[in-house]
Short mmCIF file of C-alpha atoms in Angstrom, two decimals:
data_model
loop_
_atom_site.label_atom_id
_atom_site.label_comp_id
_atom_site.label_asym_id
_atom_site.label_seq_id
_atom_site.Cartn_x
_atom_site.Cartn_y
_atom_site.Cartn_z
CA GLY A 1 10.72 -3.92 -27.44
CA THR A 2 11.04 -6.08 -24.36
CA ALA A 3 9.12 -4.81 -21.33
CA HIS A 4 11.35 -5.23 -18.28
CA ALA A 5 8.56 -5.19 -15.73
CA PHE A 6 7.29 -7.11 -12.74
CA CYS A 7 7.00 -10.80 -13.61
CA GLY A 8 3.34 -11.27 -12.83
CA PHE A 9 0.07 -9.43 -12.52
CA TYR A 10 -1.93 -7.69 -9.81
CA VAL A 11 -4.92 -9.67 -8.65
CA SER A 12 -6.56 -7.05 -6.49
CA GLY A 13 -5.93 -3.83 -4.67
CA ALA A 14 -7.80 -1.88 -2.04
CA ASP A 15 -11.39 -1.09 -3.00
CA ALA A 16 -11.33 2.12 -0.96
CA SER A 17 -8.98 4.27 1.01
CA LEU A 18 -7.74 2.59 4.17
CA TYR A 19 -7.59 5.84 6.11
CA ASN A 20 -10.07 8.55 6.96
CA ASP A 21 -9.31 12.17 7.87
CA ALA A 22 -5.58 11.60 7.47
CA THR A 23 -2.86 13.78 6.05
CA MET A 24 -1.05 12.08 3.20
CA VAL A 25 2.43 13.14 2.12
CA VAL A 26 4.31 11.97 -0.96
CA MET A 27 8.02 12.79 -1.03
CA MET A 28 10.20 12.28 -4.08
CA ARG A 29 13.98 12.54 -3.89
CA GLU A 30 16.64 12.52 -6.59
CA GLY A 31 20.10 13.93 -5.95
CA THR A 32 19.53 17.12 -3.95
CA THR A 33 16.04 17.69 -5.36
CA THR A 34 13.07 17.12 -3.05
CA VAL A 35 9.46 17.21 -4.23
CA LEU A 36 7.01 17.38 -1.33
CA SER A 37 3.28 16.90 -1.98
CA MET A 38 0.68 17.23 0.78
CA GLN A 39 -2.99 16.33 0.97
CA ASN A 40 -4.44 17.65 4.21
CA GLY A 41 -7.24 16.00 6.12
CA TYR A 42 -8.61 19.38 7.20
CA GLN A 43 -12.29 19.67 8.08
CA GLY A 44 -13.64 23.08 8.92
CA PRO A 45 -14.36 26.51 7.47
CA PRO A 46 -11.90 27.40 4.69
CA GLU A 47 -11.26 30.87 6.07
CA ALA A 48 -9.83 29.26 9.23
CA PHE A 49 -7.26 27.17 7.34
CA ALA A 50 -3.58 28.08 7.34
CA LEU A 51 -0.74 25.68 6.60
CA VAL A 52 2.74 26.39 7.98
CA VAL A 53 5.58 24.17 6.73
CA PRO A 54 9.30 24.74 7.42
CA VAL A 55 11.39 24.52 4.24
CA PRO A 56 15.18 24.82 3.86
CA VAL A 57 15.18 27.54 1.18
CA VAL A 58 13.09 30.44 -0.09
CA LEU A 59 10.45 29.11 -2.49
CA GLU A 60 9.39 31.09 -5.54
CA GLU A 61 6.10 30.85 -7.41
CA GLU A 62 7.39 28.30 -9.92
CA ASN A 63 8.31 26.00 -7.01
CA VAL A 64 4.71 25.70 -5.76
CA LYS A 65 1.62 24.29 -7.45
CA THR A 66 -1.69 22.61 -6.63
CA LEU A 67 -2.49 19.01 -7.57
CA PRO A 68 -5.72 17.11 -8.23
CA SER A 69 -6.80 14.80 -5.40
CA SER A 70 -6.85 11.90 -7.87
CA VAL A 71 -3.03 11.81 -7.73
CA PHE A 72 -3.18 10.84 -4.06
CA ASP A 73 -5.99 8.35 -4.63
CA ARG A 74 -3.75 6.64 -7.18
CA VAL A 75 -0.77 6.55 -4.82
CA ASP A 76 -2.97 5.18 -2.02
CA LYS A 77 -4.19 2.33 -4.23
CA LEU A 78 -0.72 1.48 -5.51
CA ALA A 79 0.65 1.33 -1.95
CA ALA A 80 -2.24 -0.68 -0.51
CA PRO A 81 -1.78 -4.37 0.45
CA ARG A 82 -2.47 -6.65 -2.49
CA LEU A 83 -2.30 -10.28 -3.58
CA VAL A 84 0.05 -11.03 -6.46
CA GLU A 85 0.83 -14.12 -8.49
CA TYR A 86 4.20 -14.51 -10.20
CA TRP A 87 6.38 -17.18 -11.71
CA GLU A 88 10.08 -17.89 -11.39
CA GLN A 89 12.38 -16.23 -13.91
CA ASP A 90 15.56 -17.65 -15.43
CA PRO A 91 18.26 -16.99 -12.78
CA CYS A 92 20.96 -17.03 -15.47
CA ALA A 93 19.35 -14.44 -17.72
CA PRO A 94 21.47 -11.29 -18.27
CA PRO A 95 20.28 -8.27 -16.30
CA PRO A 96 18.33 -5.61 -18.18
CA PRO A 97 20.15 -2.40 -19.13
CA PRO A 98 19.94 0.38 -16.53
CA MET A 99 17.12 2.86 -16.91
CA PRO A 100 18.14 6.42 -17.87
CA VAL A 101 18.26 8.80 -14.92
CA ARG A 102 16.32 12.00 -15.26
CA SER A 103 18.19 15.19 -14.50
CA ALA A 104 17.22 17.12 -11.39
CA MET A 105 14.50 19.71 -11.82
CA PRO A 106 15.76 23.28 -12.09
CA MET A 107 14.90 25.58 -9.28
CA GLY A 108 14.45 29.30 -9.47
CA ALA A 109 17.13 31.42 -7.86
CA ALA A 110 16.33 32.37 -4.30
CA MET A 111 15.51 36.00 -3.65
CA ASN A 112 18.40 38.05 -2.41
CA GLU A 113 18.14 40.36 0.54
CA SER A 114 17.31 43.35 -1.62
CA GLY A 115 14.24 41.53 -2.98
CA ALA A 116 12.77 40.64 0.40
CA ALA A 117 10.38 42.80 2.36
CA PRO A 118 12.03 44.68 5.24
CA MET A 119 12.15 43.03 8.66
CA ASP A 120 9.59 44.36 11.13
CA ASP A 121 9.83 44.62 14.91
CA THR A 122 8.90 40.94 15.29
CA GLY A 123 12.09 39.96 13.46
CA VAL A 124 10.13 38.41 10.56
CA THR A 125 11.06 39.01 6.92
CA VAL A 126 8.61 38.37 4.07
CA GLU A 127 10.86 36.73 1.47
CA ALA A 128 8.18 36.16 -1.20
CA GLU A 129 4.42 36.47 -1.77
CA PHE A 130 2.28 34.95 -4.53
CA ALA A 131 -1.02 33.15 -5.16
CA VAL A 132 -1.39 29.51 -6.25
CA GLY A 133 -4.85 28.04 -6.82
CA GLU A 134 -7.05 28.94 -3.86
CA TYR A 135 -4.05 29.69 -1.64
CA ASP A 136 -2.29 32.94 -0.84
CA ILE A 137 1.33 31.97 -0.20
CA VAL A 138 3.85 33.82 1.95
CA ILE A 139 7.46 32.72 2.46
CA LEU A 140 8.90 33.95 5.75
CA SER A 141 12.20 33.95 7.57
CA ALA A 142 12.38 34.73 11.28
CA ARG A 143 14.92 35.85 13.84
CA ASP A 144 13.20 34.08 16.75
CA SER A 145 10.20 31.79 17.22
CA ALA A 146 8.25 34.10 19.52
CA GLY A 147 8.45 36.86 16.92
CA LEU A 148 7.23 34.46 14.22
CA GLU A 149 4.26 33.46 16.37
CA ASP A 150 3.47 37.13 17.01
CA TRP A 151 3.66 37.92 13.27
CA LEU A 152 1.27 35.09 12.37
CA VAL A 153 -1.25 36.17 15.00
CA ALA A 154 -0.94 39.86 14.04
CA ASN A 155 -1.59 38.97 10.38
CA ALA A 156 -4.81 37.09 11.21
CA TYR A 157 -3.43 33.55 10.93
CA ARG A 158 -5.39 31.40 13.35
CA ILE A 159 -2.69 29.25 14.88
CA PRO A 160 -2.89 27.30 18.15
CA GLY A 161 -1.38 28.86 21.25
CA GLY A 162 2.12 27.81 22.24
CA ALA A 163 3.37 27.51 18.68
CA ALA A 164 6.63 29.30 19.49
CA GLU A 165 8.04 26.30 21.36
CA LEU A 166 7.59 23.97 18.37
CA LEU A 167 8.72 26.62 15.90
CA ARG A 168 11.97 27.23 17.79
CA PRO A 169 14.05 24.29 16.40
CA TYR A 170 13.23 25.33 12.84
CA VAL A 171 14.02 28.99 13.44
CA GLU A 172 17.32 28.05 15.07
CA SER A 173 18.24 25.91 12.04
CA GLU A 174 17.53 28.96 9.82
CA SER A 175 14.61 27.32 8.05
CA LYS A 176 12.22 29.38 5.97
CA PHE A 177 8.48 29.06 6.50
CA PHE A 178 6.02 28.24 3.74
CA VAL A 179 2.67 29.67 4.84
CA ALA A 180 -0.50 28.96 2.82
CA LYS A 181 -3.78 30.68 3.64
CA VAL A 182 -7.03 29.93 1.83
CA ASN A 183 -8.65 32.72 -0.17
CA VAL A 184 -12.36 31.92 0.17
CA ASP A 185 -13.14 33.68 -3.12
CA ARG A 186 -11.17 30.99 -4.98
CA VAL A 187 -12.34 27.87 -3.11
CA THR A 188 -14.25 25.06 -4.83
CA PHE A 189 -17.27 23.70 -2.95
CA GLU A 190 -18.81 20.24 -3.29
CA ASP A 191 -22.11 19.52 -1.52
CA GLY A 192 -21.63 22.67 0.51
CA ARG A 193 -18.18 21.64 1.79
CA ALA A 194 -14.94 23.33 0.81
CA VAL A 195 -12.54 21.10 -1.12
CA LEU A 196 -8.94 22.20 -0.62
CA SER A 197 -6.45 21.28 -3.32
CA PRO A 198 -3.32 19.33 -2.35
CA LEU A 199 -0.10 21.36 -2.50
CA ARG A 200 3.24 20.44 -4.05
CA VAL A 201 6.56 22.20 -3.50
CA HIS A 202 10.03 21.38 -4.79
CA TYR A 203 13.43 22.65 -3.77
CA GLN A 204 17.14 21.89 -3.73
CA SER A 205 18.72 20.91 -0.40
CA GLU A 206 21.44 18.59 0.84
CA SER A 207 19.20 17.49 3.74
CA PHE A 208 16.14 15.28 3.31
CA SER A 209 13.58 15.37 6.09
CA LEU A 210 9.90 15.86 6.76
CA PRO A 211 9.08 18.44 9.45
CA VAL A 212 6.26 16.94 11.52
CA ARG A 213 6.55 18.65 14.91
CA LEU A 214 4.15 21.44 13.96
CA GLY A 215 1.43 18.90 13.23
CA LEU A 216 1.23 18.18 16.93
CA LEU A 217 -0.44 21.57 17.38
CA SER A 218 -3.40 20.41 15.30
CA ALA A 219 -3.78 16.97 16.85
CA GLY A 220 -6.11 18.08 19.65
CA GLU A 221 -7.27 15.30 21.94
CA GLY A 222 -7.90 12.75 19.22
CA LYS A 223 -5.56 10.63 17.16
CA GLN A 224 -3.81 12.05 14.14
CA ASP A 225 -2.93 9.95 11.10
CA LEU A 226 0.00 10.86 8.87
CA ILE A 227 0.77 8.61 5.92
CA VAL A 228 4.09 9.21 4.17
CA HIS A 229 5.07 7.70 0.83
CA ILE A 230 8.68 8.15 -0.29
CA VAL A 231 9.71 7.60 -3.91
CA ALA A 232 13.44 7.55 -4.61
CA ASP A 233 15.78 5.99 -7.15
CA ARG A 234 17.79 3.03 -5.81
CA GLN A 235 17.25 4.16 -2.23
CA ARG A 236 15.04 3.04 0.64
CA TYR A 237 14.11 5.32 3.51
CA GLU A 238 12.79 4.53 6.94
CA LEU A 239 12.04 6.36 10.19
#
């Protein structure tokens, strides 16, 4: 059949990644379904790594998976600046038929209150726990940001001081917290360095946003690069 594709060919793309030590995020959106994939530019001992991401709903095990790094290498190359050559098409040609729209991915039912761990004196509730790849995942809800910070510290999560202030807006909006901690017994090493798998989560939510405030805690004194790719059907997003 006829291939309704770009009217030309790619001459060249980037020979290598344009960014070093950067966090890359790929967000896909269709209807109320969001798929959020993260490749972290973390350098350090794996036992010191913990990722905390606010999410709008309780995630279950089927909503979280690891991805190969090659997926992000492919996205980086496709999005890189390139030179193209194309020719003019017939302006009077009939438009191609619309592409079929895939249905939104199903999402597991959120845990009800009876399935969540009881709330402790910090006001934190463990909504779900499971393991994915080299990560031990905990989904938390919190009554206040100071209590959430205390819970993370008490449970041996090495988070920067002063996290409560940046956690507060998410707690007040009743966000849940996706917390991933590396299990060193399941880490892959290359040339003596731990290689952490990218993470992907998907959920249903009316809102579409990327929580980036918490990344400021890890910026230190140097610059911090965050590259975000957004893939959506018939929709363009901008800051």
